[in-house]
Amino acid sequence: MANRSMFWSTLAVVLAAAAVLVPAGSARQSALPTLYVAYTMNCTFGVTDDSGKKVSSIAPGTYQVYVTTPQVFANVDLTGISDMTACKSFTQFQLTGPGVSLFTTLQDGDEDKDLLKATFAANSTYTMVDLNQPSVARAVITTTATGSASSPTGPSTSAGGTSPSAKGSTQSSLVGSAVVPFRGKLAATVDAAGKLSLTTKGKPVATLKAGLYTFTVVDKSATSGFEIQRLKAGATTLTSVAYKGTHVASITLKAGQWTFFSPGGHKNYFIVSA
């Protein structure tokens, strides 16, 4: 019993010291809003925002552009098929407009997702096309004159037209994933009662390797949010206290002690190793 009491006393001291080391005035950095470009098997796509609404107009600012296909297109057997099924093995997604020029083939069809980053200027027009069939797979997005890049809104639009057919190179993904290894997906939840969890492959996160992770946060609470923070660094807000819904963000986790929590709530610790 004496040994057990000593263990719990030591643990309490360590956790208290860790809490003291977290700067009380650490600046919070909000996760970027996301535009979801979701392909279909016939090589068309739709564009939605973090709330799942179709998009034609957004506020200016910096966004993640998350391009996905229903499956790895390079694995689709196209024997005897001459139409646009699986984009003929790979997408040729292009996003252009003032200050923005993005292109991805999802690694020539070997991947089913790519996360890009774009900064949209105010009062401008941007065009998304798939160069396999630019007059069909096409969407036009406009930006408002003012506002914050936190609430993309409006129904999607599609119109005919043409686009350059030259094939480009895949752009680097968000937060330097070209040099930072992608480690996998993490599932985060905030239940209706405000309880938080963070899992990988169905198991609670305890230790992770440093690298790039995609967080999918399912937030069912209107009074709790989900934030992560590295010791001695600012917190990153994935969902705010008032937000309810699903949000996806890719974040580079550096080696050190991390916590996830709702603002003002209990902190859950995990370790990221080099």
PDB file of N, CA and C in Angstrom, residues 212-270:
ATOM      1  N   LEU A 212       2.726  13.845 -40.170  1.00  0.00           N
ATOM      2  CA  LEU A 212       1.470  14.462 -40.575  1.00  0.00           C
ATOM      3  C   LEU A 212       0.310  13.504 -40.339  1.00  0.00           C
ATOM      4  N   TYR A 213      -0.734  13.984 -39.675  1.00  0.00           N
ATOM      5  CA  TYR A 213      -1.924  13.183 -39.390  1.00  0.00           C
ATOM      6  C   TYR A 213      -3.163  13.919 -39.877  1.00  0.00           C
ATOM      7  N   THR A 214      -4.139  13.148 -40.352  1.00  0.00           N
ATOM      8  CA  THR A 214      -5.441  13.709 -40.705  1.00  0.00           C
ATOM      9  C   THR A 214      -6.405  13.448 -39.561  1.00  0.00           C
ATOM     10  N   PHE A 215      -6.900  14.527 -38.955  1.00  0.00           N
ATOM     11  CA  PHE A 215      -7.870  14.451 -37.867  1.00  0.00           C
ATOM     12  C   PHE A 215      -9.273  14.580 -38.452  1.00  0.00           C
ATOM     13  N   THR A 216     -10.141  13.629 -38.152  1.00  0.00           N
ATOM     14  CA  THR A 216     -11.559  13.750 -38.473  1.00  0.00           C
ATOM     15  C   THR A 216     -12.314  13.895 -37.163  1.00  0.00           C
ATOM     16  N   VAL A 217     -12.849  15.086 -36.936  1.00  0.00           N
ATOM     17  CA  VAL A 217     -13.515  15.391 -35.667  1.00  0.00           C
ATOM     18  C   VAL A 217     -15.024  15.349 -35.866  1.00  0.00           C
ATOM     19  N   VAL A 218     -15.691  14.486 -35.125  1.00  0.00           N
ATOM     20  CA  VAL A 218     -17.151  14.431 -35.112  1.00  0.00           C
ATOM     21  C   VAL A 218     -17.609  15.070 -33.802  1.00  0.00           C
ATOM     22  N   ASP A 219     -18.151  16.257 -33.899  1.00  0.00           N
ATOM     23  CA  ASP A 219     -18.518  17.055 -32.722  1.00  0.00           C
ATOM     24  C   ASP A 219     -20.047  17.111 -32.613  1.00  0.00           C
ATOM     25  N   LYS A 220     -20.583  16.492 -31.551  1.00  0.00           N
ATOM     26  CA  LYS A 220     -22.029  16.451 -31.345  1.00  0.00           C
ATOM     27  C   LYS A 220     -22.486  17.386 -30.233  1.00  0.00           C
ATOM     28  N   SER A 221     -21.578  18.210 -29.732  1.00  0.00           N
ATOM     29  CA  SER A 221     -21.902  19.088 -28.608  1.00  0.00           C
ATOM     30  C   SER A 221     -21.909  20.546 -29.040  1.00  0.00           C
ATOM     31  N   ALA A 222     -22.896  21.283 -28.546  1.00  0.00           N
ATOM     32  CA  ALA A 222     -22.970  22.716 -28.829  1.00  0.00           C
ATOM     33  C   ALA A 222     -22.322  23.538 -27.718  1.00  0.00           C
ATOM     34  N   THR A 223     -21.770  22.849 -26.705  1.00  0.00           N
ATOM     35  CA  THR A 223     -21.163  23.562 -25.582  1.00  0.00           C
ATOM     36  C   THR A 223     -19.703  23.162 -25.344  1.00  0.00           C
ATOM     37  N   SER A 224     -19.186  22.232 -26.138  1.00  0.00           N
ATOM     38  CA  SER A 224     -17.793  21.795 -26.006  1.00  0.00           C
ATOM     39  C   SER A 224     -17.152  21.769 -27.383  1.00  0.00           C
ATOM     40  N   GLY A 225     -15.844  21.943 -27.419  1.00  0.00           N
ATOM     41  CA  GLY A 225     -15.097  21.888 -28.667  1.00  0.00           C
ATOM     42  C   GLY A 225     -13.947  20.909 -28.563  1.00  0.00           C
ATOM     43  N   PHE A 226     -13.066  20.919 -29.561  1.00  0.00           N
ATOM     44  CA  PHE A 226     -11.918  20.001 -29.564  1.00  0.00           C
ATOM     45  C   PHE A 226     -10.677  20.794 -29.955  1.00  0.00           C
ATOM     46  N   GLU A 227      -9.712  20.835 -29.039  1.00  0.00           N
ATOM     47  CA  GLU A 227      -8.444  21.509 -29.293  1.00  0.00           C
ATOM     48  C   GLU A 227      -7.293  20.559 -28.986  1.00  0.00           C
ATOM     49  N   ILE A 228      -6.166  20.770 -29.671  1.00  0.00           N
ATOM     50  CA  ILE A 228      -4.949  20.031 -29.348  1.00  0.00           C
ATOM     51  C   ILE A 228      -3.839  21.041 -29.089  1.00  0.00           C
ATOM     52  N   GLN A 229      -2.868  20.615 -28.291  1.00  0.00           N
ATOM     53  CA  GLN A 229      -1.795  21.536 -27.933  1.00  0.00           C
ATOM     54  C   GLN A 229      -0.537  20.763 -27.576  1.00  0.00           C
ATOM     55  N   ARG A 230       0.582  21.208 -28.109  1.00  0.00           N
ATOM     56  CA  ARG A 230       1.892  20.680 -27.742  1.00  0.00           C
ATOM     57  C   ARG A 230       2.420  21.489 -26.566  1.00  0.00           C
ATOM     58  N   LEU A 231       3.098  20.836 -25.640  1.00  0.00           N
ATOM     59  CA  LEU A 231       3.633  21.505 -24.464  1.00  0.00           C
ATOM     60  C   LEU A 231       4.497  22.697 -24.876  1.00  0.00           C
ATOM     61  N   LYS A 232       4.234  23.839 -24.275  1.00  0.00           N
ATOM     62  CA  LYS A 232       4.947  25.085 -24.519  1.00  0.00           C
ATOM     63  C   LYS A 232       4.653  25.678 -25.896  1.00  0.00           C
ATOM     64  N   ALA A 233       3.540  25.291 -26.502  1.00  0.00           N
ATOM     65  CA  ALA A 233       3.147  25.849 -27.799  1.00  0.00           C
ATOM     66  C   ALA A 233       1.691  26.279 -27.729  1.00  0.00           C
ATOM     67  N   GLY A 234       1.246  27.019 -28.737  1.00  0.00           N
ATOM     68  CA  GLY A 234      -0.131  27.466 -28.771  1.00  0.00           C
ATOM     69  C   GLY A 234      -1.092  26.341 -29.108  1.00  0.00           C
ATOM     70  N   ALA A 235      -2.337  26.494 -28.705  1.00  0.00           N
ATOM     71  CA  ALA A 235      -3.361  25.492 -28.975  1.00  0.00           C
ATOM     72  C   ALA A 235      -3.915  25.659 -30.385  1.00  0.00           C
ATOM     73  N   THR A 236      -4.326  24.552 -30.969  1.00  0.00           N
ATOM     74  CA  THR A 236      -4.968  24.562 -32.286  1.00  0.00           C
ATOM     75  C   THR A 236      -6.412  24.120 -32.115  1.00  0.00           C
ATOM     76  N   THR A 237      -7.345  24.964 -32.532  1.00  0.00           N
ATOM     77  CA  THR A 237      -8.767  24.666 -32.421  1.00  0.00           C
ATOM     78  C   THR A 237      -9.233  23.899 -33.653  1.00  0.00           C
ATOM     79  N   LEU A 238      -9.712  22.674 -33.446  1.00  0.00           N
ATOM     80  CA  LEU A 238     -10.259  21.888 -34.546  1.00  0.00           C
ATOM     81  C   LEU A 238     -11.765  22.111 -34.674  1.00  0.00           C
ATOM     82  N   THR A 239     -12.469  22.159 -33.549  1.00  0.00           N
ATOM     83  CA  THR A 239     -13.871  22.591 -33.561  1.00  0.00           C
ATOM     84  C   THR A 239     -14.074  23.530 -32.378  1.00  0.00           C
ATOM     85  N   SER A 240     -14.808  24.600 -32.614  1.00  0.00           N
ATOM     86  CA  SER A 240     -15.047  25.582 -31.561  1.00  0.00           C
ATOM     87  C   SER A 240     -16.168  25.108 -30.640  1.00  0.00           C
ATOM     88  N   VAL A 241     -16.354  25.820 -29.560  1.00  0.00           N
ATOM     89  CA  VAL A 241     -17.358  25.437 -28.569  1.00  0.00           C
ATOM     90  C   VAL A 241     -18.756  25.405 -29.178  1.00  0.00           C
ATOM     91  N   ALA A 242     -19.061  26.348 -30.052  1.00  0.00           N
ATOM     92  CA  ALA A 242     -20.413  26.439 -30.608  1.00  0.00           C
ATOM     93  C   ALA A 242     -20.627  25.540 -31.818  1.00  0.00           C
ATOM     94  N   TYR A 243     -19.552  24.921 -32.326  1.00  0.00           N
ATOM     95  CA  TYR A 243     -19.658  24.159 -33.572  1.00  0.00           C
ATOM     96  C   TYR A 243     -20.213  22.759 -33.338  1.00  0.00           C
ATOM     97  N   LYS A 244     -21.111  22.322 -34.224  1.00  0.00           N
ATOM     98  CA  LYS A 244     -21.577  20.937 -34.249  1.00  0.00           C
ATOM     99  C   LYS A 244     -21.457  20.434 -35.678  1.00  0.00           C
ATOM    100  N   GLY A 245     -20.859  19.259 -35.846  1.00  0.00           N
ATOM    101  CA  GLY A 245     -20.696  18.715 -37.184  1.00  0.00           C
ATOM    102  C   GLY A 245     -19.397  17.954 -37.298  1.00  0.00           C
ATOM    103  N   THR A 246     -18.937  17.755 -38.524  1.00  0.00           N
ATOM    104  CA  THR A 246     -17.707  17.015 -38.797  1.00  0.00           C
ATOM    105  C   THR A 246     -16.698  17.938 -39.461  1.00  0.00           C
ATOM    106  N   HIS A 247     -15.472  17.912 -38.951  1.00  0.00           N
ATOM    107  CA  HIS A 247     -14.411  18.737 -39.522  1.00  0.00           C
ATOM    108  C   HIS A 247     -13.171  17.880 -39.742  1.00  0.00           C
ATOM    109  N   VAL A 248     -12.530  18.055 -40.895  1.00  0.00           N
ATOM    110  CA  VAL A 248     -11.310  17.316 -41.231  1.00  0.00           C
ATOM    111  C   VAL A 248     -10.163  18.301 -41.359  1.00  0.00           C
ATOM    112  N   ALA A 249      -9.042  18.005 -40.729  1.00  0.00           N
ATOM    113  CA  ALA A 249      -7.862  18.863 -40.822  1.00  0.00           C
ATOM    114  C   ALA A 249      -6.611  18.004 -40.726  1.00  0.00           C
ATOM    115  N   SER A 250      -5.591  18.368 -41.479  1.00  0.00           N
ATOM    116  CA  SER A 250      -4.308  17.669 -41.399  1.00  0.00           C
ATOM    117  C   SER A 250      -3.322  18.544 -40.631  1.00  0.00           C
ATOM    118  N   ILE A 251      -2.682  17.948 -39.639  1.00  0.00           N
ATOM    119  CA  ILE A 251      -1.806  18.686 -38.732  1.00  0.00           C
ATOM    120  C   ILE A 251      -0.506  17.907 -38.543  1.00  0.00           C
ATOM    121  N   THR A 252       0.608  18.614 -38.551  1.00  0.00           N
ATOM    122  CA  THR A 252       1.901  18.002 -38.280  1.00  0.00           C
ATOM    123  C   THR A 252       2.125  17.952 -36.770  1.00  0.00           C
ATOM    124  N   LEU A 253       2.302  16.756 -36.242  1.00  0.00           N
ATOM    125  CA  LEU A 253       2.575  16.578 -34.820  1.00  0.00           C
ATOM    126  C   LEU A 253       4.083  16.403 -34.627  1.00  0.00           C
ATOM    127  N   LYS A 254       4.672  17.317 -33.892  1.00  0.00           N
ATOM    128  CA  LYS A 254       6.104  17.237 -33.597  1.00  0.00           C
ATOM    129  C   LYS A 254       6.327  16.464 -32.309  1.00  0.00           C
ATOM    130  N   ALA A 255       7.545  15.976 -32.132  1.00  0.00           N
ATOM    131  CA  ALA A 255       7.868  15.194 -30.944  1.00  0.00           C
ATOM    132  C   ALA A 255       7.645  16.019 -29.679  1.00  0.00           C
ATOM    133  N   GLY A 256       7.081  15.380 -28.657  1.00  0.00           N
ATOM    134  CA  GLY A 256       6.847  16.053 -27.397  1.00  0.00           C
ATOM    135  C   GLY A 256       5.569  15.582 -26.731  1.00  0.00           C
ATOM    136  N   GLN A 257       5.195  16.265 -25.668  1.00  0.00           N
ATOM    137  CA  GLN A 257       3.964  15.945 -24.953  1.00  0.00           C
ATOM    138  C   GLN A 257       2.823  16.782 -25.520  1.00  0.00           C
ATOM    139  N   TRP A 258       1.719  16.114 -25.851  1.00  0.00           N
ATOM    140  CA  TRP A 258       0.549  16.769 -26.421  1.00  0.00           C
ATOM    141  C   TRP A 258      -0.667  16.531 -25.536  1.00  0.00           C
ATOM    142  N   THR A 259      -1.631  17.417 -25.655  1.00  0.00           N
ATOM    143  CA  THR A 259      -2.913  17.242 -24.972  1.00  0.00           C
ATOM    144  C   THR A 259      -4.042  17.522 -25.953  1.00  0.00           C
ATOM    145  N   PHE A 260      -5.194  16.903 -25.698  1.00  0.00           N
ATOM    146  CA  PHE A 260      -6.412  17.311 -26.402  1.00  0.00           C
ATOM    147  C   PHE A 260      -7.477  17.576 -25.339  1.00  0.00           C
ATOM    148  N   PHE A 261      -8.316  18.580 -25.605  1.00  0.00           N
ATOM    149  CA  PHE A 261      -9.228  19.048 -24.563  1.00  0.00           C
ATOM    150  C   PHE A 261     -10.275  19.962 -25.167  1.00  0.00           C
ATOM    151  N   SER A 262     -11.319  20.216 -24.386  1.00  0.00           N
ATOM    152  CA  SER A 262     -12.269  21.265 -24.696  1.00  0.00           C
ATOM    153  C   SER A 262     -11.878  22.479 -23.875  1.00  0.00           C
ATOM    154  N   PRO A 263     -11.988  23.692 -24.428  1.00  0.00           N
ATOM    155  CA  PRO A 263     -11.574  24.883 -23.676  1.00  0.00           C
ATOM    156  C   PRO A 263     -12.140  24.908 -22.266  1.00  0.00           C
ATOM    157  N   GLY A 264     -11.243  24.997 -21.295  1.00  0.00           N
ATOM    158  CA  GLY A 264     -11.643  25.045 -19.896  1.00  0.00           C
ATOM    159  C   GLY A 264     -11.927  23.691 -19.289  1.00  0.00           C
ATOM    160  N   GLY A 265     -11.776  22.621 -20.077  1.00  0.00           N
ATOM    161  CA  GLY A 265     -12.093  21.282 -19.584  1.00  0.00           C
ATOM    162  C   GLY A 265     -10.858  20.451 -19.259  1.00  0.00           C
ATOM    163  N   HIS A 266     -11.113  19.183 -18.935  1.00  0.00           N
ATOM    164  CA  HIS A 266     -10.055  18.244 -18.575  1.00  0.00           C
ATOM    165  C   HIS A 266      -9.126  17.989 -19.761  1.00  0.00           C
ATOM    166  N   LYS A 267      -7.818  17.892 -19.496  1.00  0.00           N
ATOM    167  CA  LYS A 267      -6.844  17.638 -20.557  1.00  0.00           C
ATOM    168  C   LYS A 267      -6.446  16.169 -20.578  1.00  0.00           C
ATOM    169  N   ASN A 268      -6.393  15.616 -21.794  1.00  0.00           N
ATOM    170  CA  ASN A 268      -5.973  14.239 -22.005  1.00  0.00           C
ATOM    171  C   ASN A 268      -4.595  14.247 -22.658  1.00  0.00           C
ATOM    172  N   TYR A 269      -3.659  13.490 -22.109  1.00  0.00           N
ATOM    173  CA  TYR A 269      -2.276  13.546 -22.547  1.00  0.00           C
ATOM    174  C   TYR A 269      -1.930  12.385 -23.494  1.00  0.00           C
ATOM    175  N   PHE A 270      -1.068  12.672 -24.481  1.00  0.00           N
ATOM    176  CA  PHE A 270      -0.445  11.622 -25.260  1.00  0.00           C
ATOM    177  C   PHE A 270       0.947  12.085 -25.681  1.00  0.00           C
TER     178      PHE A 270
END
